[in-house]
mmCIF file of C-alpha atoms in Angstrom:
data_model
loop_
_atom_site.group_PDB
_atom_site.id
_atom_site.type_symbol
_atom_site.label_atom_id
_atom_site.label_comp_id
_atom_site.label_asym_id
_atom_site.label_seq_id
_atom_site.Cartn_x
_atom_site.Cartn_y
_atom_site.Cartn_z
ATOM 1 C CA MET A 298 140.204 54.691 -58.155
ATOM 2 C CA ARG A 299 141.188 58.006 -56.685
ATOM 3 C CA ASP A 300 137.557 59.295 -57.354
ATOM 4 C CA LYS A 301 136.109 56.370 -55.627
ATOM 5 C CA VAL A 302 138.205 56.903 -52.530
ATOM 6 C CA GLU A 303 137.307 60.527 -52.373
ATOM 7 C CA SER A 304 133.688 59.839 -52.836
ATOM 8 C CA ARG A 305 133.739 57.289 -50.010
ATOM 9 C CA GLU A 306 135.528 59.721 -47.644
ATOM 10 C CA ASN A 307 133.030 62.390 -48.422
ATOM 11 C CA HIS A 308 130.047 60.062 -47.703
ATOM 12 C CA GLN A 309 131.557 58.980 -44.451
ATOM 13 C CA ALA A 310 132.267 62.628 -43.335
ATOM 14 C CA VAL A 311 128.737 63.794 -44.264
ATOM 15 C CA ASP A 312 127.112 60.764 -42.734
ATOM 16 C CA GLY A 313 129.051 61.436 -39.510
ATOM 17 C CA ILE A 314 127.952 64.900 -39.358
ATOM 18 C CA GLY A 315 124.315 63.824 -39.926
ATOM 19 C CA VAL A 316 124.455 61.494 -36.973
ATOM 20 C CA THR A 317 125.875 64.173 -34.814
ATOM 21 C CA LEU A 318 123.165 66.748 -35.731
ATOM 22 C CA ILE A 319 120.371 64.047 -35.049
ATOM 23 C CA VAL A 320 121.772 63.430 -31.580
ATOM 24 C CA PHE A 321 122.181 67.188 -30.892
ATOM 25 C CA SER A 322 118.598 67.859 -31.982
ATOM 26 C CA ALA A 323 117.349 65.054 -29.783
ATOM 27 C CA VAL A 324 119.128 66.550 -26.794
ATOM 28 C CA ILE A 325 117.758 70.012 -27.443
ATOM 29 C CA LEU A 326 114.330 68.597 -27.877
ATOM 30 C CA ALA A 327 114.451 66.757 -24.661
ATOM 31 C CA PHE A 328 115.743 70.013 -22.901
ATOM 32 C CA GLY A 329 112.762 71.743 -24.324
ATOM 33 C CA ILE A 330 110.321 69.243 -23.132
ATOM 34 C CA TRP A 331 111.912 69.428 -19.645
ATOM 35 C CA ALA A 332 111.738 73.120 -19.655
ATOM 36 C CA VAL A 333 107.985 73.185 -20.504
ATOM 37 C CA TRP A 334 107.372 70.739 -17.723
ATOM 38 C CA ARG A 335 109.288 72.879 -15.216
ATOM 39 C CA ILE A 336 107.310 75.998 -16.321
ATOM 40 C CA PHE A 337 103.885 74.543 -15.648
ATOM 41 C CA ASP A 338 104.980 72.970 -12.386
ATOM 42 C CA PRO A 339 103.330 74.057 -10.131
ATOM 43 C CA VAL A 340 100.177 74.792 -12.171
ATOM 44 C CA PRO A 341 99.538 78.532 -12.535
ATOM 45 C CA THR A 342 96.608 79.984 -10.449
ATOM 46 C CA THR A 343 95.895 83.366 -12.088
ATOM 47 C CA THR A 344 95.300 84.377 -15.686
ATOM 48 C CA ASP A 345 98.322 86.707 -15.638
ATOM 49 C CA ASP A 346 100.573 83.988 -14.407
ATOM 50 C CA LEU A 347 99.276 81.748 -17.095
ATOM 51 C CA ARG A 348 99.741 84.261 -19.826
ATOM 52 C CA VAL A 349 103.361 84.789 -18.801
ATOM 53 C CA ARG A 350 104.107 81.181 -18.670
ATOM 54 C CA ILE A 351 102.508 80.618 -22.196
ATOM 55 C CA GLU A 352 104.728 83.450 -23.443
ATOM 56 C CA LEU A 353 107.796 81.897 -21.922
ATOM 57 C CA VAL A 354 106.891 78.426 -23.519
ATOM 58 C CA ARG A 355 106.498 80.184 -26.896
ATOM 59 C CA ASN A 356 110.061 81.775 -26.656
ATOM 60 C CA ILE A 357 111.505 78.612 -25.469
ATOM 61 C CA GLY A 358 109.910 76.735 -28.412
ATOM 62 C CA LEU A 359 111.094 79.310 -30.859
ATOM 63 C CA PHE A 360 114.554 78.882 -29.464
ATOM 64 C CA VAL A 361 114.381 75.137 -29.560
ATOM 65 C CA LEU A 362 113.204 75.215 -33.303
ATOM 66 C CA GLY A 363 115.868 77.613 -34.126
ATOM 67 C CA VAL A 364 118.651 75.538 -32.390
ATOM 68 C CA ILE A 365 117.270 72.475 -34.178
ATOM 69 C CA GLY A 366 116.554 74.171 -37.548
ATOM 70 C CA LEU A 367 119.923 75.870 -38.044
ATOM 71 C CA PRO A 368 122.040 72.605 -37.793
ATOM 72 C CA LEU A 369 119.579 70.772 -40.026
ATOM 73 C CA ALA A 370 119.779 73.602 -42.634
ATOM 74 C CA ILE A 371 123.561 73.357 -42.491
ATOM 75 C CA TRP A 372 123.406 69.601 -42.798
ATOM 76 C CA ARG A 373 121.058 69.826 -45.844
ATOM 77 C CA SER A 374 123.407 72.408 -47.388
ATOM 78 C CA MET A 375 126.308 69.979 -46.851
ATOM 79 C CA THR A 376 124.180 67.189 -48.299
ATOM 80 C CA ALA A 377 123.413 69.252 -51.425
ATOM 81 C CA SER A 378 127.080 70.140 -51.788
ATOM 82 C CA ARG A 379 127.972 66.574 -51.547
ATOM 83 C CA GLN A 380 125.530 65.653 -54.330
ATOM 84 C CA THR A 381 126.744 68.440 -56.519
ATOM 85 C CA ARG A 382 130.325 67.273 -56.142
ATOM 86 C CA GLU A 383 129.274 63.757 -56.881
ATOM 87 C CA ALA A 384 127.576 64.926 -60.093
ATOM 88 C CA ILE A 385 130.674 66.845 -61.039
ATOM 89 C CA LEU A 386 132.854 63.830 -60.480
ATOM 90 C CA GLN A 387 130.330 61.713 -62.411
ATOM 91 C CA GLY A 388 130.596 64.118 -65.286
ATOM 92 C CA TYR A 389 134.441 63.908 -65.174
ATOM 93 C CA ARG A 390 134.184 60.070 -65.219
ATOM 94 C CA VAL A 391 131.867 60.153 -68.201
ATOM 95 C CA GLU A 392 134.040 62.635 -70.072
ATOM 96 C CA ARG A 393 137.088 60.453 -69.641
ATOM 97 C CA GLN A 394 135.189 57.386 -70.619
ATOM 98 C CA LEU A 395 133.965 59.108 -73.787
ATOM 99 C CA ALA A 396 137.512 60.220 -74.625
ATOM 100 C CA PHE A 397 138.721 56.745 -74.171
ATOM 101 C CA THR A 398 135.961 55.445 -76.406
ATOM 102 C CA ASP A 399 136.800 57.934 -78.995
ATOM 103 C CA ARG A 400 140.432 56.843 -78.944
ATOM 104 C CA GLN A 401 139.333 53.151 -79.269
ATOM 105 C CA ILE A 402 137.091 54.024 -82.209
ATOM 106 C CA ALA A 403 139.940 56.064 -83.885
ATOM 107 C CA ALA A 404 142.352 53.217 -83.423
ATOM 108 C CA THR A 405 139.911 50.747 -84.722
ATOM 109 C CA GLU A 406 139.226 52.917 -87.837
ATOM 110 C CA GLU A 407 142.857 53.308 -88.460
ATOM 111 C CA THR A 408 143.373 49.607 -88.257
ATOM 112 C CA ASN A 409 140.470 48.886 -90.575
ATOM 113 C CA LEU A 410 141.657 51.558 -93.139
ATOM 114 C CA ALA A 411 145.257 50.112 -93.079
ATOM 115 C CA LYS A 412 143.803 46.581 -93.733
ATOM 116 C CA LEU A 413 141.602 47.992 -96.575
ATOM 117 C CA LEU A 414 144.590 49.751 -98.159
ATOM 118 C CA GLN A 415 146.600 46.509 -97.979
ATOM 119 C CA ASP A 416 143.875 44.382 -99.426
ATOM 120 C CA GLY A 417 143.103 46.842 -102.231
ATOM 121 C CA ALA A 418 146.772 47.026 -103.166
ATOM 122 C CA LYS A 419 147.047 43.293 -103.439
ATOM 123 C CA LEU A 420 143.859 43.036 -105.558
ATOM 124 C CA LEU A 421 144.975 45.852 -107.735
ATOM 125 C CA ALA A 422 148.129 43.987 -108.569
ATOM 126 C CA ASP A 423 146.289 40.735 -109.447
ATOM 127 C CA ASN A 424 146.055 39.427 -112.978
ATOM 128 C CA ASP A 425 142.253 38.650 -112.686
ATOM 129 C CA ALA A 426 140.173 41.509 -113.877
ATOM 130 C CA ALA A 427 137.498 40.845 -111.263
ATOM 131 C CA ASN A 428 139.981 41.117 -108.513
ATOM 132 C CA VAL A 429 141.328 44.323 -109.984
ATOM 133 C CA THR A 430 137.750 45.739 -110.029
ATOM 134 C CA ALA A 431 137.427 44.852 -106.406
ATOM 135 C CA GLY A 432 140.784 46.322 -105.626
ATOM 136 C CA ILE A 433 139.765 49.632 -107.326
ATOM 137 C CA ALA A 434 136.447 49.681 -105.355
ATOM 138 C CA THR A 435 138.315 49.018 -102.169
ATOM 139 C CA LEU A 436 140.911 51.852 -102.668
ATOM 140 C CA SER A 437 138.129 54.105 -103.739
ATOM 141 C CA VAL A 438 136.760 53.932 -100.229
ATOM 142 C CA VAL A 439 140.018 54.617 -98.712
ATOM 143 C CA ALA A 440 140.850 57.465 -100.978
ATOM 144 C CA ARG A 441 137.829 59.406 -99.660
ATOM 145 C CA THR A 442 139.052 59.185 -96.018
ATOM 146 C CA ASP A 443 141.496 61.367 -94.069
ATOM 147 C CA PRO A 444 144.591 62.126 -96.165
ATOM 148 C CA ASP A 445 146.764 62.075 -93.039
ATOM 149 C CA LEU A 446 145.827 58.424 -92.498
ATOM 150 C CA PHE A 447 145.680 56.555 -95.742
ATOM 151 C CA GLY A 448 143.713 58.685 -98.181
ATOM 152 C CA ASN A 449 146.587 59.998 -100.092
ATOM 153 C CA GLN A 450 148.331 56.560 -100.189
ATOM 154 C CA ALA A 451 145.204 55.125 -101.815
ATOM 155 C CA LEU A 452 145.165 57.946 -104.283
ATOM 156 C CA THR A 453 148.844 57.298 -105.172
ATOM 157 C CA LEU A 454 148.092 53.556 -105.863
ATOM 158 C CA LEU A 455 145.195 54.398 -108.075
ATOM 159 C CA ILE A 456 147.255 56.994 -110.038
ATOM 160 C CA ASP A 457 150.132 54.566 -110.540
ATOM 161 C CA PHE A 458 147.641 51.956 -111.816
ATOM 162 C CA VAL A 459 146.200 54.378 -114.355
ATOM 163 C CA GLN A 460 149.687 55.562 -115.454
ATOM 164 C CA GLN A 461 151.033 51.934 -115.792
ATOM 165 C CA LYS A 462 147.965 50.308 -117.365
ATOM 166 C CA GLY A 463 146.476 53.267 -119.237
ATOM 167 C CA GLY A 464 149.576 55.064 -120.409
ATOM 168 C CA GLU A 465 148.669 54.451 -124.140
ATOM 169 C CA GLY A 466 144.895 54.487 -123.838
ATOM 170 C CA HIS A 467 141.986 54.684 -121.438
ATOM 171 C CA THR A 468 139.692 52.307 -123.153
ATOM 172 C CA GLY A 469 139.891 49.466 -120.606
ATOM 173 C CA ALA A 470 136.963 49.006 -118.161
ATOM 174 C CA ASN A 471 139.155 49.031 -115.036
ATOM 175 C CA ILE A 472 141.046 51.980 -116.232
ATOM 176 C CA LYS A 473 137.846 53.869 -116.570
ATOM 177 C CA ARG A 474 136.789 52.756 -113.012
ATOM 178 C CA ALA A 475 140.096 53.946 -111.441
ATOM 179 C CA ILE A 476 139.837 57.353 -113.222
ATOM 180 C CA THR A 477 136.254 57.671 -111.940
ATOM 181 C CA ALA A 478 137.443 56.798 -108.448
ATOM 182 C CA LEU A 479 140.150 59.568 -108.657
ATOM 183 C CA GLN A 480 137.595 62.167 -109.859
ATOM 184 C CA THR A 481 135.122 61.259 -107.037
ATOM 185 C CA ALA A 482 137.846 61.621 -104.448
ATOM 186 C CA TYR A 483 139.004 64.919 -106.027
ATOM 187 C CA ASP A 484 135.481 66.257 -105.832
ATOM 188 C CA LEU A 485 135.432 65.560 -102.199
ATOM 189 C CA ARG A 486 138.850 67.051 -101.437
ATOM 190 C CA PRO A 487 141.089 68.316 -104.178
ATOM 191 C CA ALA A 488 144.612 66.746 -103.670
ATOM 192 C CA GLN A 489 147.642 66.480 -105.724
ATOM 193 C CA VAL A 490 149.820 63.390 -104.890
ATOM 194 C CA ALA A 491 151.789 63.115 -107.996
ATOM 195 C CA ASP A 492 154.006 65.702 -109.778
ATOM 196 C CA HIS A 493 153.502 64.782 -113.331
ATOM 197 C CA LEU A 494 151.598 62.339 -115.471
ATOM 198 C CA ILE A 495 151.899 61.851 -119.260
ATOM 199 C CA PHE A 496 149.782 59.825 -121.455
ATOM 200 C CA VAL A 497 151.001 59.120 -125.135
ATOM 201 C CA GLU A 498 149.343 57.537 -128.056
ATOM 202 C CA ASP A 499 150.984 54.330 -129.393
ATOM 203 C CA TYR A 500 151.753 55.799 -132.840
ATOM 204 C CA GLU A 501 152.920 52.389 -134.255
ATOM 205 C CA THR A 502 149.527 50.753 -133.327
ATOM 206 C CA SER A 503 147.598 53.786 -134.529
ATOM 207 C CA ALA A 504 149.402 53.618 -137.923
ATOM 208 C CA ARG A 505 148.575 49.927 -138.208
ATOM 209 C CA TYR A 506 144.883 49.973 -137.242
ATOM 210 C CA ASP A 507 142.546 52.605 -138.536
ATOM 211 C CA ASP A 508 140.088 51.996 -135.752
ATOM 212 C CA TYR A 509 142.689 52.610 -132.896
ATOM 213 C CA GLU A 510 141.361 55.148 -130.286
ATOM 214 C CA THR A 511 142.776 56.248 -126.963
ATOM 215 C CA ASN A 512 139.650 57.659 -125.522
ATOM 216 C CA TRP A 513 141.505 59.830 -123.034
ATOM 217 C CA ARG A 514 139.848 60.875 -119.934
ATOM 218 C CA LEU A 515 140.933 63.673 -117.494
ATOM 219 C CA VAL A 516 142.923 62.071 -114.680
ATOM 220 C CA ARG A 517 142.866 64.091 -111.374
ATOM 221 C CA GLY A 518 145.524 63.979 -108.590
ATOM 222 C CA ALA A 519 148.567 65.405 -110.371
ATOM 223 C CA ARG A 520 150.058 68.777 -110.500
ATOM 224 C CA THR A 521 150.506 68.560 -114.253
ATOM 225 C CA CYS A 522 149.106 66.032 -116.769
ATOM 226 C CA THR A 523 149.990 65.916 -120.443
ATOM 227 C CA TYR A 524 148.236 64.136 -123.266
ATOM 228 C CA VAL A 525 150.160 63.589 -126.539
ATOM 229 C CA GLY A 526 148.289 62.234 -129.548
ATOM 230 C CA GLY A 527 145.150 60.212 -129.479
ATOM 231 C CA ASP A 528 141.676 61.598 -128.788
ATOM 232 C CA PHE A 529 139.011 62.680 -126.311
ATOM 233 C CA ALA A 530 135.596 61.562 -127.340
ATOM 234 C CA GLY A 531 132.069 62.802 -125.915
ATOM 235 C CA GLN A 532 133.551 64.465 -122.875
ATOM 236 C CA ALA A 533 132.744 67.795 -121.124
ATOM 237 C CA PHE A 534 135.545 70.360 -120.409
ATOM 238 C CA LYS A 535 133.775 72.758 -118.152
ATOM 239 C CA GLU A 536 135.611 72.549 -114.838
ATOM 240 C CA ASN A 537 139.073 73.825 -113.800
ATOM 241 C CA LEU A 538 141.660 72.803 -116.334
ATOM 242 C CA ASP A 539 144.777 74.167 -114.742
ATOM 243 C CA GLY A 540 147.696 71.772 -115.032
ATOM 244 C CA PHE A 541 146.447 69.886 -118.131
ATOM 245 C CA ARG A 542 148.245 70.030 -121.413
ATOM 246 C CA PHE A 543 146.912 68.759 -124.821
ATOM 247 C CA ARG A 544 149.324 68.133 -127.678
ATOM 248 C CA HIS A 545 148.615 66.865 -131.221
ATOM 249 C CA LEU A 546 145.252 65.264 -130.405
ATOM 250 C CA VAL A 547 141.661 65.249 -131.551
ATOM 251 C CA PHE A 548 138.516 66.310 -129.605
ATOM 252 C CA ARG A 549 135.424 64.504 -130.959
ATOM 253 C CA HIS A 550 131.828 65.432 -129.982
ATOM 254 C CA CYS A 551 133.027 67.150 -126.837
ATOM 255 C CA ASP A 552 131.380 69.944 -124.937
ATOM 256 C CA ILE A 553 133.924 72.777 -124.335
ATOM 257 C CA GLU A 554 133.135 75.771 -122.146
ATOM 258 C CA ARG A 555 135.929 78.045 -123.320
ATOM 259 C CA MET A 556 138.528 77.192 -125.868
ATOM 260 C CA ALA A 557 140.989 79.577 -124.236
ATOM 261 C CA ALA A 558 140.937 77.435 -121.039
ATOM 262 C CA LEU A 559 142.722 74.546 -122.897
ATOM 263 C CA SER A 560 146.414 74.614 -122.943
ATOM 264 C CA MET A 561 146.927 72.980 -126.326
ATOM 265 C CA GLU A 562 149.062 72.728 -129.405
ATOM 266 C CA ASN A 563 148.129 71.589 -132.815
ATOM 267 C CA CYS A 564 144.807 70.011 -131.871
ATOM 268 C CA SER A 565 141.628 69.503 -133.894
ATOM 269 C CA PHE A 566 138.010 69.615 -132.915
ATOM 270 C CA LYS A 567 135.424 67.558 -134.791
ATOM 271 C CA ARG A 568 131.754 68.171 -134.276
ATOM 272 C CA CYS A 569 132.398 69.758 -130.871
ATOM 273 C CA ARG A 570 130.036 72.207 -129.126
ATOM 274 C CA PHE A 571 131.483 75.465 -127.704
ATOM 275 C CA LYS A 572 130.224 78.309 -125.638
ATOM 276 C CA GLU A 573 133.121 80.569 -126.432
ATOM 277 C CA ILE A 574 136.129 80.358 -128.862
ATOM 278 C CA ASP A 575 138.694 82.930 -129.621
ATOM 279 C CA CYS A 576 140.815 83.703 -132.641
ATOM 280 C CA GLY A 577 144.155 83.342 -130.714
ATOM 281 C CA SER A 578 143.308 79.722 -129.919
ATOM 282 C CA LEU A 579 142.101 79.051 -133.450
ATOM 283 C CA THR A 580 145.729 79.701 -134.668
ATOM 284 C CA ARG A 581 146.958 76.615 -132.669
ATOM 285 C CA SER A 582 143.923 74.435 -133.719
ATOM 286 C CA THR A 583 141.524 73.487 -136.397
ATOM 287 C CA LEU A 584 137.723 73.120 -136.314
ATOM 288 C CA LYS A 585 135.939 70.511 -138.463
ATOM 289 C CA ASP A 586 132.106 70.288 -138.901
ATOM 290 C CA CYS A 587 131.287 72.283 -135.694
ATOM 291 C CA ASN A 588 128.004 74.090 -135.264
ATOM 292 C CA LEU A 589 128.950 77.517 -133.958
ATOM 293 C CA SER A 590 125.268 78.815 -133.595
ATOM 294 C CA GLY A 591 125.065 81.217 -130.697
ATOM 295 C CA VAL A 592 128.795 80.839 -129.779
ATOM 296 C CA ARG A 593 130.778 83.823 -128.510
ATOM 297 C CA ILE A 594 133.680 84.435 -130.924
ATOM 298 C CA VAL A 595 136.315 86.693 -129.185
ATOM 299 C CA ILE A 596 138.159 88.652 -131.818
ATOM 300 C CA ASN A 597 141.819 88.844 -130.251
ATOM 301 C CA GLY A 598 143.682 88.160 -133.475
ATOM 302 C CA PRO A 599 143.337 87.614 -137.172
ATOM 303 C CA ILE A 600 139.898 86.088 -138.005
ATOM 304 C CA PRO A 601 140.529 82.671 -139.752
ATOM 305 C CA ASP A 602 138.166 81.408 -142.635
ATOM 306 C CA LEU A 603 136.430 78.578 -140.754
ATOM 307 C CA ARG A 604 134.666 77.395 -143.926
ATOM 308 C CA ALA A 605 137.675 75.342 -144.779
ATOM 309 C CA GLY A 606 136.745 73.031 -141.975
ATOM 310 C CA GLN A 607 133.061 72.858 -143.048
ATOM 311 C CA ASN A 608 131.958 74.927 -139.940
ATOM 312 C CA TYR A 609 128.591 76.573 -139.919
ATOM 313 C CA PHE A 610 125.799 78.299 -138.043
ATOM 314 C CA GLU A 611 122.071 78.112 -138.194
ATOM 315 C CA PRO A 612 120.366 81.245 -139.611
ATOM 316 C CA GLU A 613 118.144 81.788 -136.607
ATOM 317 C CA SER A 614 121.065 81.679 -134.167
ATOM 318 C CA PRO A 615 124.231 83.454 -135.570
ATOM 319 C CA PRO A 616 127.481 83.510 -133.423
ATOM 320 C CA LEU A 617 128.100 86.683 -131.352
ATOM 321 C CA LEU A 618 131.412 88.489 -132.308
ATOM 322 C CA VAL A 619 133.073 90.183 -129.302
ATOM 323 C CA GLY A 620 135.851 92.736 -129.681
ATOM 324 C CA CYS A 621 135.129 93.721 -133.335
ATOM 325 C CA THR A 622 136.623 97.058 -134.337
ATOM 326 C CA GLU A 623 134.957 96.967 -137.774
ATOM 327 C CA PRO A 624 132.051 95.019 -139.383
ATOM 328 C CA VAL A 625 132.654 91.346 -140.131
ATOM 329 C CA ASP A 626 130.773 89.374 -142.695
ATOM 330 C CA LEU A 627 129.817 86.107 -141.067
ATOM 331 C CA LEU A 628 129.362 84.414 -144.451
ATOM 332 C CA ALA A 629 132.955 85.099 -145.284
ATOM 333 C CA ILE A 630 134.116 83.001 -142.422
ATOM 334 C CA LEU A 631 131.277 80.493 -141.872
ATOM 335 C CA PHE A 632 128.652 78.570 -143.720
ATOM 336 C CA GLN A 633 125.075 79.460 -143.118
ATOM 337 C CA GLY A 634 123.391 76.095 -142.378
ATOM 338 C CA ARG A 635 125.268 72.808 -142.493
ATOM 339 C CA PRO A 636 127.204 72.538 -145.822
ATOM 340 C CA GLN A 637 126.982 69.517 -148.112
ATOM 341 C CA PRO A 638 130.146 67.381 -148.355
ATOM 342 C CA ASP A 639 130.862 68.626 -151.886
ATOM 343 C CA ASP A 640 130.667 72.262 -150.903
ATOM 344 C CA ALA A 641 133.952 74.109 -151.644
ATOM 345 C CA VAL A 642 135.426 77.406 -150.650
ATOM 346 C CA PHE A 643 137.036 79.485 -153.377
#
């Protein structure tokens, strides 16, 4: 409103000045016409008299043009100034409108995210598996948004769901979906919204059923995460593993970048693939039927006899021993070629 009043006042002031300049210019022009008429009355009789009068007319004309042109130039300058000021005011108005629009969009987005979070939480607590799936998908969207709004709250809901429903195994489809959602959010912005998670094998069920498997998966979003018993199957351990603890469990058909990166105790590895293993880690674990062709073996402790676990290497790609202080006979610690089930170590 204030801008409109100022603009109206500026228009009125400039328009008033314009009218005054027009009237003033008309008066000066009339004066010039009168002066010319007086100069040529009476009519000159000689050439010199005519030349003098023409020179006088020229000077008067220049004076009249100057008197008229200067106010007009001032008026045009004031008009341009008014237009510039109007453009600046318009820019301010547009800027305020954009800021207001941004606030409206932010408020709408916050409201929508709050509703998604509420709906996702309700669906996640439902007994119907399809509704739970929808809840996970909804919270997955919210978890990838601003943590200061509802992103971290969505992560917390997903982590609580995994801990409660998957505390003894990650075989359920919705458990896997929730863990995938946590991993996706973590890849976008690493966040730790829980202090500690722990997943423990159901030893009673494991003793009763031979085919019982936990199929653990790495759960992101906590400062520390401990797995006790059970197994990891067909997974890759290549990324940052800080905060993860592995106790008394089995790794089956897994791809492991560096064995030393695993914080483990009394674990076994069956048919796993490695890029690097070390003798220090081998004192806390066992390898069974693993192909160690081309693997780096870091000698940082006593070298165990890995033949007891039927571990081997292909003749064309022997492992690389790193840190050896004396020659090592590979055939004294590994089979060359995959051994037969009845092969024995004496």
